[in-house]
mmCIF file of C-alpha atoms in Angstrom:
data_model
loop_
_atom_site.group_PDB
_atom_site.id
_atom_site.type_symbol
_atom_site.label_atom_id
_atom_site.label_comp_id
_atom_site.label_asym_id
_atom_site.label_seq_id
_atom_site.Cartn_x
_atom_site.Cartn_y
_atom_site.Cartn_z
ATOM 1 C CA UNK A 1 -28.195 257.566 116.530
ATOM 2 C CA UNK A 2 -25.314 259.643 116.203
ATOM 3 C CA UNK A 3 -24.638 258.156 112.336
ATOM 4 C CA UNK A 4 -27.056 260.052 110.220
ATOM 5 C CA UNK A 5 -26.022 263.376 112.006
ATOM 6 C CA UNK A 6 -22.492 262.992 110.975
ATOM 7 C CA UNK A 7 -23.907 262.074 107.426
ATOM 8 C CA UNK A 8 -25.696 265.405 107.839
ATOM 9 C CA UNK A 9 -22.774 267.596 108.961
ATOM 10 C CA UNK A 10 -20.616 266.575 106.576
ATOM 11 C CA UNK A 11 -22.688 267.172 103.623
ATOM 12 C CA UNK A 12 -24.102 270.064 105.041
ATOM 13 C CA UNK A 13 -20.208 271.370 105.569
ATOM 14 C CA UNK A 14 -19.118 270.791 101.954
ATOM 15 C CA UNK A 15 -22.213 272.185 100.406
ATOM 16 C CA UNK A 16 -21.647 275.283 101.997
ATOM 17 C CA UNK A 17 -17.659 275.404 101.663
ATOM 18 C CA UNK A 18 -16.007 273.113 99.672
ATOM 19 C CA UNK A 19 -12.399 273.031 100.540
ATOM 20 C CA UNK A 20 -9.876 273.238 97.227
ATOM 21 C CA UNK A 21 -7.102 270.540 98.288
ATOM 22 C CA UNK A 22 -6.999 269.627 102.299
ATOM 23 C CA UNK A 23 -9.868 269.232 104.782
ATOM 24 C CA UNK A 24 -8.672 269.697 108.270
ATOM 25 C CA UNK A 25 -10.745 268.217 111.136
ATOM 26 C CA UNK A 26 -10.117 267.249 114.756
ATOM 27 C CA UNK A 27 -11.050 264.781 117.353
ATOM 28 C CA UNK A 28 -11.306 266.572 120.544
ATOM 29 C CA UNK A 29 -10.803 263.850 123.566
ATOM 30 C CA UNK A 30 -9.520 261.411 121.819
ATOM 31 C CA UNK A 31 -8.205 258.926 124.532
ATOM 32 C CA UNK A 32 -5.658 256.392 123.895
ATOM 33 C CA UNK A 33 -7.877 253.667 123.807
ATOM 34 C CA UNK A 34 -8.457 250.799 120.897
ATOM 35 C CA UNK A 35 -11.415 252.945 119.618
ATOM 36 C CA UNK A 36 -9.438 256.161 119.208
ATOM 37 C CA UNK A 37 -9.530 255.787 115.791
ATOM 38 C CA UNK A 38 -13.248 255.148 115.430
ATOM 39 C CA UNK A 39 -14.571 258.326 115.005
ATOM 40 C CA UNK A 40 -11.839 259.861 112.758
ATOM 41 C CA UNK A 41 -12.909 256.516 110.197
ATOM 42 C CA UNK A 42 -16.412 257.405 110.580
ATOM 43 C CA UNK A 43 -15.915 261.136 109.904
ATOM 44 C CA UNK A 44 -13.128 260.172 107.000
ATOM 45 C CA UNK A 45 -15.706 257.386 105.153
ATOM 46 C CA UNK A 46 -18.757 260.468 105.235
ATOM 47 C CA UNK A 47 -16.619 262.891 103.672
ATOM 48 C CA UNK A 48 -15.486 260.335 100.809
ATOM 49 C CA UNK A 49 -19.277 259.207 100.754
ATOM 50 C CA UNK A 50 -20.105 263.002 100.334
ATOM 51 C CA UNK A 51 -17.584 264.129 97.566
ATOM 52 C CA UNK A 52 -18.069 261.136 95.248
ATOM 53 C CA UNK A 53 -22.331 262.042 95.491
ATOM 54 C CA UNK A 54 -20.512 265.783 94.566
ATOM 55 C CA UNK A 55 -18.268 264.392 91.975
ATOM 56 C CA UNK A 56 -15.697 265.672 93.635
ATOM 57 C CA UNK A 57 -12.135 264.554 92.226
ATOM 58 C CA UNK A 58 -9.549 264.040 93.286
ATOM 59 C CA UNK A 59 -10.486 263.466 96.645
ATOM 60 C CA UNK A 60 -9.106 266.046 99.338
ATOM 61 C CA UNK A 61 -6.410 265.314 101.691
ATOM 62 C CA UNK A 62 -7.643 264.599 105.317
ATOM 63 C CA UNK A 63 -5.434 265.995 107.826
ATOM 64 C CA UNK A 64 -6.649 264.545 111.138
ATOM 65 C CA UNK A 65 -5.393 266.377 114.853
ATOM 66 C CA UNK A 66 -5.916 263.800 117.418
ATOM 67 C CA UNK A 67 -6.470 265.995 120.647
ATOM 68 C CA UNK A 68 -6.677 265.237 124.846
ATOM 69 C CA UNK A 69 -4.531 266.110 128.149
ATOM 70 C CA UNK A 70 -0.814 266.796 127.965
ATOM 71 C CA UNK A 71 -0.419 263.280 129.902
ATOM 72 C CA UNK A 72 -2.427 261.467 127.375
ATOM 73 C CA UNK A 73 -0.377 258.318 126.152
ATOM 74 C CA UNK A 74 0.429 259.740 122.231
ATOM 75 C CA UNK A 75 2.800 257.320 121.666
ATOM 76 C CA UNK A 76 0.243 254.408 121.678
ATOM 77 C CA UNK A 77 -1.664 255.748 119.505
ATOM 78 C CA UNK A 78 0.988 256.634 117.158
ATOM 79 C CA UNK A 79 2.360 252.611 117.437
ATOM 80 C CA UNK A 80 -1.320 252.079 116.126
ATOM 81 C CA UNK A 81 -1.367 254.365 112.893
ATOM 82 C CA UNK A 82 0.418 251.848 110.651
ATOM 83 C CA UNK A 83 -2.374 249.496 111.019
ATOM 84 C CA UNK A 84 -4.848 252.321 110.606
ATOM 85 C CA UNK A 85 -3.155 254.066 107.446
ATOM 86 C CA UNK A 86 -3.728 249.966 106.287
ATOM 87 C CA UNK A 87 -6.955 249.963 106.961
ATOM 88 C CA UNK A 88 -7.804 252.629 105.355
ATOM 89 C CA UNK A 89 -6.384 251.889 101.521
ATOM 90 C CA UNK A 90 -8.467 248.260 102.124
ATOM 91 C CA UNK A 91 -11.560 249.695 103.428
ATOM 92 C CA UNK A 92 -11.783 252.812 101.512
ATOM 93 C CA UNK A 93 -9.125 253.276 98.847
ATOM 94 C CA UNK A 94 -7.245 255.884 100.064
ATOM 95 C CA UNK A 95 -3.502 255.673 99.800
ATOM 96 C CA UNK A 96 -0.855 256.522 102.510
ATOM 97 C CA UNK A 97 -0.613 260.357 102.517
ATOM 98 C CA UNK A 98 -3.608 260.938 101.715
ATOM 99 C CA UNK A 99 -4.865 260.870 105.288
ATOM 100 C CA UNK A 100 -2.255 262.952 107.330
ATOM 101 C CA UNK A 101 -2.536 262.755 111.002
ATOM 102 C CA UNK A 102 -1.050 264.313 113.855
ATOM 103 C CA UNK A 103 -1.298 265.217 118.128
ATOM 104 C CA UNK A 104 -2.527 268.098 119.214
ATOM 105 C CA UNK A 105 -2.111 267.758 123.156
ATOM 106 C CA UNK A 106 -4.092 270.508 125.321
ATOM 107 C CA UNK A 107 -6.811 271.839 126.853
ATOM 108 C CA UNK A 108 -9.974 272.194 124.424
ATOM 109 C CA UNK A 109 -11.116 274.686 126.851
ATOM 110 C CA UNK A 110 -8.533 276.756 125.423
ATOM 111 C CA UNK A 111 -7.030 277.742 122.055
ATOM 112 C CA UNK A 112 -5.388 274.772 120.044
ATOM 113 C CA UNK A 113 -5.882 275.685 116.175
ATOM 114 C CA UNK A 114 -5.123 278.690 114.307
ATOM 115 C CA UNK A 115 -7.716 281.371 113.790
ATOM 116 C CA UNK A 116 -10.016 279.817 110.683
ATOM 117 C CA UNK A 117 -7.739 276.776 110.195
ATOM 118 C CA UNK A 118 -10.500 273.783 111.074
ATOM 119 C CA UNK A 119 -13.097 272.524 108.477
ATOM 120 C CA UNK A 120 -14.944 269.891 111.154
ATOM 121 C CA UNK A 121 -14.160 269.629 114.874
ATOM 122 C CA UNK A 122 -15.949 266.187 116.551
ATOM 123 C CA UNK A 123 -15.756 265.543 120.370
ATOM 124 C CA UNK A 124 -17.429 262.499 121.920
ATOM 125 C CA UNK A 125 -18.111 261.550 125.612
ATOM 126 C CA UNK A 126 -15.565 264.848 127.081
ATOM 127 C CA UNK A 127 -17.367 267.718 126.964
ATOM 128 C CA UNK A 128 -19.115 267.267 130.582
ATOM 129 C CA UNK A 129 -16.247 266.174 131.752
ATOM 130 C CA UNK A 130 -15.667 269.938 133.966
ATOM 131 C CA UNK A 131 -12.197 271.751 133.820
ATOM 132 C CA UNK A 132 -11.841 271.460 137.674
ATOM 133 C CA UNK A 133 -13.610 270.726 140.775
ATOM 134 C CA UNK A 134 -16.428 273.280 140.922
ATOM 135 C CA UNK A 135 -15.759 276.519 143.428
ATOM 136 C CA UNK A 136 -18.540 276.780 146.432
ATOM 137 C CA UNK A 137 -18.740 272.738 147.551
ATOM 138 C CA UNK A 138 -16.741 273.708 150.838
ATOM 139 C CA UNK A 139 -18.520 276.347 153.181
ATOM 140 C CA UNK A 140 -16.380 279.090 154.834
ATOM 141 C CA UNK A 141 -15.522 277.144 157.699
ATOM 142 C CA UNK A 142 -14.544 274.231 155.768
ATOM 143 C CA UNK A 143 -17.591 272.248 155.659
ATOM 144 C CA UNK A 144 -17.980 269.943 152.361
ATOM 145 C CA UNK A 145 -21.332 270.763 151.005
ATOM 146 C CA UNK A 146 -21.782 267.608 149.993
ATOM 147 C CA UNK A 147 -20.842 265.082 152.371
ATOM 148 C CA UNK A 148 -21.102 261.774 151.862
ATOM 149 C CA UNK A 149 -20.985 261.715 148.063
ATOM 150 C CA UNK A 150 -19.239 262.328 145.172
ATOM 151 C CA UNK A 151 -21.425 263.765 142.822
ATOM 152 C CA UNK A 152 -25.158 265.352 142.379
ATOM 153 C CA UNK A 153 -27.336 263.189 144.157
ATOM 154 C CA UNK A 154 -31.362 263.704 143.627
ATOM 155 C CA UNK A 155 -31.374 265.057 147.656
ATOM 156 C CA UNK A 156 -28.271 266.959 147.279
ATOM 157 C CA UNK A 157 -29.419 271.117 147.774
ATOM 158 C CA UNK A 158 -29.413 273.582 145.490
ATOM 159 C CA UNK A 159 -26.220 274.812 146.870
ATOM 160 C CA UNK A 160 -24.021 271.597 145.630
ATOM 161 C CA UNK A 161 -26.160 271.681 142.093
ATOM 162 C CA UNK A 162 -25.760 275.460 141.115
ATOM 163 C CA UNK A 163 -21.419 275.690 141.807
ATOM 164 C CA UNK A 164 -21.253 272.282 139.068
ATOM 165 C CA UNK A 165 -24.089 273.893 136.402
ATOM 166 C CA UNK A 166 -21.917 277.368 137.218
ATOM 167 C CA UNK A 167 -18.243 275.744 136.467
ATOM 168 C CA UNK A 168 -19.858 273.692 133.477
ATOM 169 C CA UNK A 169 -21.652 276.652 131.978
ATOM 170 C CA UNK A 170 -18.029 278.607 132.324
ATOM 171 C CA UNK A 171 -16.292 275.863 130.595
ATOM 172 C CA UNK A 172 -18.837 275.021 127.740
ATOM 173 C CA UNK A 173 -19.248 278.663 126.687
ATOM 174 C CA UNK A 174 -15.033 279.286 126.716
ATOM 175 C CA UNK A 175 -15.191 275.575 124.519
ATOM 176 C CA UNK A 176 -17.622 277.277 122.332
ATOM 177 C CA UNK A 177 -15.548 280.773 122.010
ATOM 178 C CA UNK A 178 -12.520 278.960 121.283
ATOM 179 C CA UNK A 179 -13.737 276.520 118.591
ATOM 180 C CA UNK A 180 -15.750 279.781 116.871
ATOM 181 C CA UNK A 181 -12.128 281.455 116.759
ATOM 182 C CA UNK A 182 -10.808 278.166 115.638
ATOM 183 C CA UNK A 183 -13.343 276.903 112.475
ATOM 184 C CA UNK A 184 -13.596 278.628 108.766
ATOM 185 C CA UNK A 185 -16.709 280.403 108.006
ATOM 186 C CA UNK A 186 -19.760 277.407 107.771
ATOM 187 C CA UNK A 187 -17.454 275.400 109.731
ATOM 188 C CA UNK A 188 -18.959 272.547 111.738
ATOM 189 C CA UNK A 189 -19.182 271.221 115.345
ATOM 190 C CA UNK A 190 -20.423 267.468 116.465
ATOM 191 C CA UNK A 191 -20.510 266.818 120.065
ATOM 192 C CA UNK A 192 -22.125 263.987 121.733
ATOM 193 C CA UNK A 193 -22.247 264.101 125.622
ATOM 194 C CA UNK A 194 -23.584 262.345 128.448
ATOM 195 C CA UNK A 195 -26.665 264.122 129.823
ATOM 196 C CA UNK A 196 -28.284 264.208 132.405
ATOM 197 C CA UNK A 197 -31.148 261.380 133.482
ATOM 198 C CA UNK A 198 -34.430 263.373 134.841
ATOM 199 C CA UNK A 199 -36.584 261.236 133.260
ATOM 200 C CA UNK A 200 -34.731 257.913 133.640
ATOM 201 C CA UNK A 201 -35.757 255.710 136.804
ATOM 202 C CA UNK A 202 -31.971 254.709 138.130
ATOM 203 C CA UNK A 203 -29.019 256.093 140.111
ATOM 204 C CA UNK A 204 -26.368 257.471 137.581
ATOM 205 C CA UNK A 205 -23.082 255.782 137.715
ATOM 206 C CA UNK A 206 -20.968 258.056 139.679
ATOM 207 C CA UNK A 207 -23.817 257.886 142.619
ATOM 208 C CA UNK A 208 -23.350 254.018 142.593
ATOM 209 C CA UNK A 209 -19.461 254.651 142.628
ATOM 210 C CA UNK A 210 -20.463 256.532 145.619
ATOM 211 C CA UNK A 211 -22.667 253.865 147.534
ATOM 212 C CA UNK A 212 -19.626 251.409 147.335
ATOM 213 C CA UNK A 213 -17.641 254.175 148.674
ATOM 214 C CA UNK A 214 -20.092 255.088 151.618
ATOM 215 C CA UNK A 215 -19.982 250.757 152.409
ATOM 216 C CA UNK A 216 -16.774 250.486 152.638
ATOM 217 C CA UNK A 217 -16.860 253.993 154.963
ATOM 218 C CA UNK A 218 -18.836 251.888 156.931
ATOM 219 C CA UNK A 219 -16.828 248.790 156.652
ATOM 220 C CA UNK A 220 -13.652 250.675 157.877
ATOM 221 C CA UNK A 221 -11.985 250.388 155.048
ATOM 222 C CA UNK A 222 -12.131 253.913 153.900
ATOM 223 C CA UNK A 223 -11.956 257.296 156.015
ATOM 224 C CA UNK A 224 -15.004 258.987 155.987
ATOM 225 C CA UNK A 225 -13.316 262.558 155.609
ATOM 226 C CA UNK A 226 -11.474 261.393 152.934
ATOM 227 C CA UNK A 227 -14.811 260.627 151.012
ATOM 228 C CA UNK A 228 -17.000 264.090 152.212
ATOM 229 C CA UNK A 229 -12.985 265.515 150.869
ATOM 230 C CA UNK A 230 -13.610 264.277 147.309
ATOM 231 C CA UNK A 231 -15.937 265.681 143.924
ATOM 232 C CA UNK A 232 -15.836 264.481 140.880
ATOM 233 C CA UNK A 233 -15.101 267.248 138.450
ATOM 234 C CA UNK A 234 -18.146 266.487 135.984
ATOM 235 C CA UNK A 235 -21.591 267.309 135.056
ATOM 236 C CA UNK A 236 -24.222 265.872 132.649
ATOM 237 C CA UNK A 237 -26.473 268.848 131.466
ATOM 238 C CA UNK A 238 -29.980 268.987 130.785
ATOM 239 C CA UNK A 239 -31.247 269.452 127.162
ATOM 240 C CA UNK A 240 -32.516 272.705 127.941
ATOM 241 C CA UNK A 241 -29.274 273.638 130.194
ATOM 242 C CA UNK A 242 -27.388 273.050 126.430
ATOM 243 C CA UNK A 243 -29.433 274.819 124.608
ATOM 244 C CA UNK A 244 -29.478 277.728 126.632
ATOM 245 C CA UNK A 245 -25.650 278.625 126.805
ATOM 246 C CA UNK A 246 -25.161 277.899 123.054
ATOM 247 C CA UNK A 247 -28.170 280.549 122.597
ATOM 248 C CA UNK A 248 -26.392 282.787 124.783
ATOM 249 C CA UNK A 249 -23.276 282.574 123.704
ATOM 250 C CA UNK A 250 -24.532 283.023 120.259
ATOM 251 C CA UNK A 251 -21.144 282.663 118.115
ATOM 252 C CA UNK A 252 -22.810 279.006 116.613
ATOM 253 C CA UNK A 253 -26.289 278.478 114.769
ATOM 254 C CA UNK A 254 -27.944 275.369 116.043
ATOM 255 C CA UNK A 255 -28.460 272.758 114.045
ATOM 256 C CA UNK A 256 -29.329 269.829 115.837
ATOM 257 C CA UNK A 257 -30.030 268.828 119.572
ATOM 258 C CA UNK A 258 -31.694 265.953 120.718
ATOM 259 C CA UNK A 259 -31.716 262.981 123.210
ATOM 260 C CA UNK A 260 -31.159 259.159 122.737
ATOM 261 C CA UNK A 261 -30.744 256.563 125.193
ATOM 262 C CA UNK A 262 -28.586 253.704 125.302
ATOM 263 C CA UNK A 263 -28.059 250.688 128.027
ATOM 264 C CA UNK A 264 -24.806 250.878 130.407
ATOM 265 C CA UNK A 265 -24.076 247.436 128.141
ATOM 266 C CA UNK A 266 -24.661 248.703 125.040
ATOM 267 C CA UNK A 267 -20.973 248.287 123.325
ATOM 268 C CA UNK A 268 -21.113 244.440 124.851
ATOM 269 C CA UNK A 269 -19.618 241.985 121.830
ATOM 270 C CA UNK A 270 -22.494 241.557 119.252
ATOM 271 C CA UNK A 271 -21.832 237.367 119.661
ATOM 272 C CA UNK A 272 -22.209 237.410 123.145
ATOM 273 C CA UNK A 273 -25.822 238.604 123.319
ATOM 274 C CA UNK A 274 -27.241 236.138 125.669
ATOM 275 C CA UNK A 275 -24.407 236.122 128.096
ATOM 276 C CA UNK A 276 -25.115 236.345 131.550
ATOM 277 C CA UNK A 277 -25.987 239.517 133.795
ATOM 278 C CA UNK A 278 -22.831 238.913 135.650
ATOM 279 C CA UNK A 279 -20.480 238.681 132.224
ATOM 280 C CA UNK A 280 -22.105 242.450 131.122
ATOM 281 C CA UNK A 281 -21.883 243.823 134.634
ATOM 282 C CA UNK A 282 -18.280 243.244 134.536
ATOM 283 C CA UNK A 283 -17.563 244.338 131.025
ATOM 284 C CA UNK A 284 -18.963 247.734 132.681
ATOM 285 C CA UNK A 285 -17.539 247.635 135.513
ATOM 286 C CA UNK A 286 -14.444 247.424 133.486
ATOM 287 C CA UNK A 287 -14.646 250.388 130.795
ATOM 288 C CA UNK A 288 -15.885 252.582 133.635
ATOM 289 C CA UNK A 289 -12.926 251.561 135.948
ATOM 290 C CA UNK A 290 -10.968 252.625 133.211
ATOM 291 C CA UNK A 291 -12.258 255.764 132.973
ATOM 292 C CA UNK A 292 -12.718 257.052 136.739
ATOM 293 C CA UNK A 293 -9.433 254.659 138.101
ATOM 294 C CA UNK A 294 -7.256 257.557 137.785
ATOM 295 C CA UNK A 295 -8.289 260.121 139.449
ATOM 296 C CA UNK A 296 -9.963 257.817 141.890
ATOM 297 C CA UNK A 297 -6.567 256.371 142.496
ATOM 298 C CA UNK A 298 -4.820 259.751 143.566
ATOM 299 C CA UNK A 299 -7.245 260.726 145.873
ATOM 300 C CA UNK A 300 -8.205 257.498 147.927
ATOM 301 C CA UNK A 301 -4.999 255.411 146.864
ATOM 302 C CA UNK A 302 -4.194 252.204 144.552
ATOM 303 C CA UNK A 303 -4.966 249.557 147.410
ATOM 304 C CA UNK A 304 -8.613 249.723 147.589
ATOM 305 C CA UNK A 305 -9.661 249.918 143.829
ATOM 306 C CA UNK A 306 -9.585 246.058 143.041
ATOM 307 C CA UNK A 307 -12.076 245.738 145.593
ATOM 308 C CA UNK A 308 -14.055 249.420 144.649
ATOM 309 C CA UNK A 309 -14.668 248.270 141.421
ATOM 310 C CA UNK A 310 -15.952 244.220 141.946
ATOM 311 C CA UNK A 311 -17.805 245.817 144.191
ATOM 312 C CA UNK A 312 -18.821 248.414 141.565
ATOM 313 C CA UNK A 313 -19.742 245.286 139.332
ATOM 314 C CA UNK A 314 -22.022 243.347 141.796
ATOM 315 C CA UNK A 315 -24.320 246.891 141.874
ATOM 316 C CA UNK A 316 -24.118 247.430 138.053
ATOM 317 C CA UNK A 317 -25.589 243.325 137.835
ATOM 318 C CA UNK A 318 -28.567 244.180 139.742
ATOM 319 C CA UNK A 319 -29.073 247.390 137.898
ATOM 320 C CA UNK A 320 -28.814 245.518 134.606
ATOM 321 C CA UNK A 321 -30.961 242.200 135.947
ATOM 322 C CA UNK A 322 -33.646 245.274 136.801
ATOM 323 C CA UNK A 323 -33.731 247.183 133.452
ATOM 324 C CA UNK A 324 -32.294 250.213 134.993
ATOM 325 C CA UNK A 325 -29.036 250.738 133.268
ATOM 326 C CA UNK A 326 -29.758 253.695 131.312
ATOM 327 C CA UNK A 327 -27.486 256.308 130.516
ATOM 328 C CA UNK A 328 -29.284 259.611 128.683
ATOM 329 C CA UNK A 329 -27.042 261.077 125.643
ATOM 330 C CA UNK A 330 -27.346 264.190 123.689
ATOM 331 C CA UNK A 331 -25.894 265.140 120.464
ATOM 332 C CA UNK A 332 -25.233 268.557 119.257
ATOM 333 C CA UNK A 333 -24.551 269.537 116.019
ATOM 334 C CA UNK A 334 -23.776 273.514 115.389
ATOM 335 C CA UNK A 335 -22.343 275.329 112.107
ATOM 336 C CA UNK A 336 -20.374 278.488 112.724
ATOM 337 C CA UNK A 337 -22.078 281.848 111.773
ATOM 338 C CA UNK A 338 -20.496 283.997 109.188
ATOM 339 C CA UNK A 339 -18.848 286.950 110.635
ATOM 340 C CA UNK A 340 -21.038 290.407 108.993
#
């Protein structure tokens, strides 16, 4: 879904400005993860696609900033750059140097290029993702607002919703200020984030992470004050919620917005299509326990996740064996308006 918008941006971006020697581009949230390079190949392959439909020779030199938290694990990724600079001379010609990348560790809701430095910025899966725990989910006399889960649930009030669409709206319109100082005139933006599922008949992952954490409340293996205590620091916007702060923040012309929908299982091995409901829910179970361990981890501890997350599994099969696992996505594409 997200392919032919890439294609788009890219030749969209060198149409307008053509750099002379070196295209700079980041990959904001890049994880340390075996598909961190995935998206820098993708965006690299487009903008070779692009310059030889231009005639464009030589090619320009990529430099690539790979950018997430401070305590991101760098050096992993950089362990793994000899095999990608190799992969990239067999797959698409280009010889070592001519694809120069580097960290750029930081906050993207705050300044991390020079002014006009970036040709292409990408971020996928980060952006709702909030910059801390939204202000207002306690009451004055220490109440949690929203006891008994860890997210939005569909009966939470409009007092839990409005703090997380307040703290997200703060965060995605500084995001947007900084990458406007950040990008060359006609300079581009892709960002693909989760959104969120009004019209989709299912609970959204973090609500199931919270019924296993409500059972084991139950079970006694969990303090209940140490659940209504804890809010994950995320939100999935609406369509219209997205399209409303870029229009009011107004630095970016909109391209491109839309929806698409993929399964929870949808990155399961090609060759193991007809594996069983169990063998899917735990390939889940496991990318999403290695997203939301963490900071699960500090607050409730190390001892209980093994079970959390098999747990976690068991509710993800029955989702899956019902057709339910949905997860709504939207992708934004925005070019930067030229200052008068």
């Amino acid at each position: 879904m997200v392919k032919p918008i890439l294609e788009n941006c890219i030749c969209e971006l060198l149409h307008s400005s053509l750099p002379n020697y070196c295209i700079r581009i980041a990959d904001l949230g890049c994880s340390s993860g075996p598909n961190t390079f995935s998206a820098v190949l993708s965006i690299i392959e487009n903008i070779d696609k692009a310059c030889h439909t231009m005639n464009y020779e030589p090619l320009p030199i990529i430099q690539v900033f790979l950018n997430d938290l401070f305590g991101n694990d760098f050096n992993t990724v950089f362990k793994a750059l000899p095999n990608f600079y190799e992969k990239l001379e067999i797959e698409n010609g280009r010889k070592y140097g001519s694809c120069l990348i580097a960290a750029m560790p930081g906050s993207f809701y705050g300044r991390l290029f020079p002014k006009n430095s970036m040709h292409f910025l990408h971020s996928s899966y980060s952006l709702h993702w909030l910059s801390q725990v939204p202000d207002g989910l306690v009451s004055a006399s220490g109440i949690p607002m929203n006891k008994g889960s860890i997210y939005i649930e569909k009966s939470s009030p409009p007092i839990v919703h409005q703090p997380y669409l307040q703290q997200f709206t703060q965060d995605f319109t500084m995001f947007l200020k900084m990458r406007y100082e950040e990008l060359v005139p006609h300079g581009h933006l892709l960002l693909t984030i989760v959104g969120k599922n009004e019209e989709i008949d299912g609970p959204h992952v973090l609500n199931l992470l919270g019924m296993v954490l409500n059972d084991m409340v139950v079970e006694g293996h969990l303090e209940e004050e140490k659940l209504d205590n804890f809010n994950i620091p995320q939100y999935t916007p609406s369509i219209d919620e997205i399209r409303s702060i870029i229009q009011k923040e107004g630095s970016f012309k909109l391209l491109h917005l839309e929806t698409f929908k993929l399964q929870l299982d949808a990155s399961f091995p090609e060759d193991h299509d007809h594996a069983e409901n169990d063998a899917r829910a735990a390939y889940v179970a496991t990318y999403i326990r290695a997203v939301f361990e963490p900071i699960l981890a500090s607050h409730f501890g190390n001892t209980i996740m093994g079970d959390l997350f098999q747990r976690f599994a068991k509710k993800i099969a029955k989702l899956l064996q019902m057709g339910k696992g949905i997860v709504n996505n939207l992708v934004i594409s925005l070019a930067k308006e030229c200052e008068n």
